């Protein structure tokens, strides 16, 4: 499968703690993206890291990418109750014979942040 | 600027009925996508359209058809609904066709087929 696989499937923490989610994948990629989905809503893009980048920051988010291990991690620092959501990694690539970039999604990590 | 809009939000169909899910984006994006999301699963691509007038199959196209009506609109049709098509359907769009563009998602359509 070309999908990313997130680990853990569920994570429960207290406000103020850091949350770390991991993503592993099997094929070569052009980029890896993280999305958030609040219950009953659509996905919202959080951050994109290119295959030639190792680390990227955006506010309280830190993403790392290790292409040799085919893995990525998303760190949310100082978590808040509002961070409660499902988080998905998606690997971006252009398939052979196509000119259109596609995303392959994992099954997600359900993060619960308790007040 | 509404982003990506989808109609309807909820729908219940009987087996064998047909319906069309509508999607529109106002961001002048070239590429549009239809996904389905099932419990415990990530999103799976049904069909996509790189530009107006072109469509291609994704991972799970069986039982669906699509129309890229114009640059703004991309509809998904179920000709004869089956219980296995009970799912949440998401439409998405993005600016370019290349490697490094994020996708913007609509709020989803929850479809139940009885």
XYZ file of C-alpha atoms in Angstrom:
229
model
C 0.000 0.000 0.000
C 1.139 3.538 -0.691
C -0.781 4.846 2.286
C 0.858 6.318 5.323
C 0.151 4.537 8.568
C -0.175 6.579 11.734
C 0.855 5.490 15.176
C -0.660 5.468 17.723
C -4.279 5.014 16.639
C -5.418 6.955 19.702
C -3.656 9.327 22.078
C -5.040 10.875 25.242
C -3.180 13.637 27.094
C -3.709 16.557 29.458
C -3.696 20.190 28.387
C -0.198 21.599 28.357
C 1.452 18.302 27.469
C 3.097 17.626 24.121
C 1.510 15.227 21.622
C 3.609 13.192 19.202
C 2.145 11.250 16.306
C 4.121 9.127 13.889
C 3.582 8.169 10.283
C 5.288 5.442 8.275
C 5.002 4.817 4.551
C 6.325 2.356 2.009
C 7.033 4.096 -1.294
C 9.090 7.067 -2.414
C 7.303 10.374 -2.024
C 7.491 13.962 -3.217
C 6.142 15.399 -0.003
C 4.292 14.474 3.143
C 1.385 16.456 4.502
C -0.500 16.468 7.792
C -4.204 17.229 8.053
C -6.571 17.685 10.982
C -10.215 16.640 11.065
C -12.564 17.805 13.767
C -15.514 15.528 14.445
C -18.079 15.724 11.657
C -16.043 18.181 9.598
C -13.787 18.160 6.555
C -10.026 17.914 6.646
C -7.886 20.978 7.167
C -4.313 21.186 5.937
C -1.751 21.765 8.685
C 1.698 21.518 7.201
C 3.610 20.179 4.192
C 7.189 18.951 4.220
C 9.048 18.242 0.995
C 11.103 15.102 0.509
C 14.349 17.090 0.609
C 13.470 18.728 3.936
C 14.122 17.204 7.360
C 12.201 19.461 9.696
C 9.572 22.147 9.505
C 7.838 24.345 12.043
C 4.520 26.156 12.041
C 3.395 27.746 15.291
C 3.061 24.941 17.862
C 3.578 22.280 15.180
C 6.864 20.598 14.392
C 7.152 18.021 11.631
C 10.151 15.848 10.904
C 10.761 13.639 7.909
C 13.264 10.798 7.615
C 13.152 9.481 4.059
C 15.732 6.781 4.802
C 13.360 5.284 7.379
C 10.247 6.308 5.429
C 8.780 7.950 8.495
C 7.518 11.281 9.747
C 6.422 12.667 13.067
C 4.095 15.478 14.054
C 4.688 17.164 17.394
C 2.090 19.487 18.878
C 3.561 21.419 21.786
C 1.591 22.738 24.757
C -1.604 20.991 23.678
C -4.994 22.601 24.199
C -8.462 21.082 24.456
C -9.182 22.645 21.052
C -6.491 20.396 19.526
C -8.797 17.414 20.083
C -9.284 15.970 16.591
C -8.137 13.228 14.234
C -4.796 13.796 12.560
C -3.933 12.254 9.217
C -0.697 12.005 7.347
C -0.846 11.954 3.582
C 1.956 11.081 1.220
C 2.098 13.111 -1.968
C 3.359 11.740 -5.236
C 2.736 11.705 -8.954
C 1.946 8.212 -10.164
C 3.589 6.759 -13.232
C 1.740 7.822 -16.373
C 0.024 10.720 -14.636
C 0.777 14.412 -14.434
C -1.433 15.042 -11.418
C -0.152 14.907 -7.883
C -2.177 12.679 -5.586
C -2.370 12.166 -1.861
C -2.510 8.811 -0.106
C -3.992 9.058 3.386
C -3.367 6.978 6.473
C -6.073 5.920 8.896
C -5.378 8.687 11.363
C -4.573 9.238 15.021
C -7.419 10.302 17.298
C -6.024 12.863 19.739
C -7.971 13.750 22.852
C -6.720 16.605 25.022
C -8.336 16.801 28.456
C -8.733 20.186 30.174
C -14.938 33.290 -0.307
C -16.756 30.052 0.585
C -13.937 27.658 -0.357
C -15.255 24.186 -1.206
C -18.980 23.618 -0.781
C -20.876 20.338 -0.961
C -24.557 19.509 -1.187
C -26.405 17.824 0.324
C -24.959 17.491 3.845
C -26.958 14.338 4.601
C -28.796 11.840 2.423
C -30.564 8.525 2.932
C -31.136 6.331 -0.106
C -32.745 2.979 -0.651
C -30.768 0.307 -2.470
C -31.009 0.866 -6.210
C -31.823 4.566 -6.055
C -29.601 7.098 -7.773
C -28.338 10.483 -6.718
C -25.750 13.125 -7.528
C -23.472 14.757 -4.989
C -22.574 18.301 -5.898
C -19.273 20.061 -5.247
C -18.185 23.581 -6.105
C -15.075 25.643 -5.351
C -14.546 29.363 -5.712
C -10.744 29.421 -5.457
C -10.109 29.091 -9.209
C -8.409 25.739 -8.633
C -7.589 23.468 -11.547
C -7.696 20.083 -9.817
C -10.620 18.529 -7.970
C -11.062 15.234 -6.133
C -13.737 12.976 -4.670
C -12.922 10.808 -1.643
C -14.852 8.492 0.605
C -14.134 7.995 4.283
C -15.253 4.891 6.138
C -14.956 4.282 9.911
C -11.410 3.484 10.946
C -10.137 4.152 7.448
C -8.320 6.988 5.868
C -9.662 8.742 2.822
C -9.778 6.743 -0.379
C -9.787 8.438 -3.748
C -12.777 7.701 -5.967
C -12.185 9.979 -8.970
C -10.204 13.079 -9.714
C -10.052 15.772 -12.367
C -6.829 17.514 -13.304
C -8.621 20.223 -15.241
C -11.937 21.092 -16.824
C -12.971 18.359 -19.221
C -10.722 15.629 -17.836
C -11.457 12.940 -15.250
C -9.565 9.871 -14.050
C -10.259 6.918 -11.808
C -8.821 6.686 -8.336
C -8.561 3.682 -6.014
C -12.278 2.862 -5.640
C -14.200 4.048 -8.742
C -16.629 1.127 -9.139
C -20.259 2.172 -8.790
C -19.558 5.866 -9.347
C -19.431 8.330 -12.220
C -18.231 11.921 -12.258
C -18.684 15.056 -14.306
C -16.389 18.063 -14.351
C -19.058 20.495 -15.441
C -16.763 23.523 -15.538
C -13.753 24.745 -13.631
C -15.810 25.338 -10.477
C -17.976 22.235 -10.295
C -17.268 18.518 -9.977
C -20.191 16.173 -9.351
C -20.273 12.530 -8.225
C -23.114 10.268 -9.301
C -24.278 6.983 -7.839
C -26.369 5.296 -10.524
C -27.663 2.411 -8.401
C -26.812 2.844 -4.740
C -25.685 -0.142 -2.675
C -25.295 -0.480 1.128
C -21.517 -0.736 0.597
C -21.620 2.893 -0.562
C -22.711 4.087 2.868
C -19.930 6.485 3.735
C -18.929 10.103 4.170
C -17.964 11.700 0.876
C -15.518 14.563 0.637
C -14.734 16.796 -2.281
C -11.392 18.594 -2.427
C -9.583 20.975 -4.727
C -6.073 22.295 -5.165
C -4.351 24.998 -7.096
C -1.818 23.183 -9.264
C -1.225 19.783 -10.760
C 2.313 19.237 -9.569
C 3.816 17.718 -6.518
C 3.628 20.190 -3.716
C 0.201 21.645 -3.314
C -2.143 21.269 -0.387
C -5.736 20.221 -0.850
C -8.771 22.114 0.419
C -11.689 20.012 1.583
C -15.418 20.530 1.699
C -17.493 19.700 4.800
C -18.615 16.311 3.497
C -21.840 14.516 2.608
C -23.001 11.738 4.926
C -24.724 9.100 2.816
C -26.629 6.135 4.172
C -27.901 3.430 1.821
C -30.502 1.094 3.334
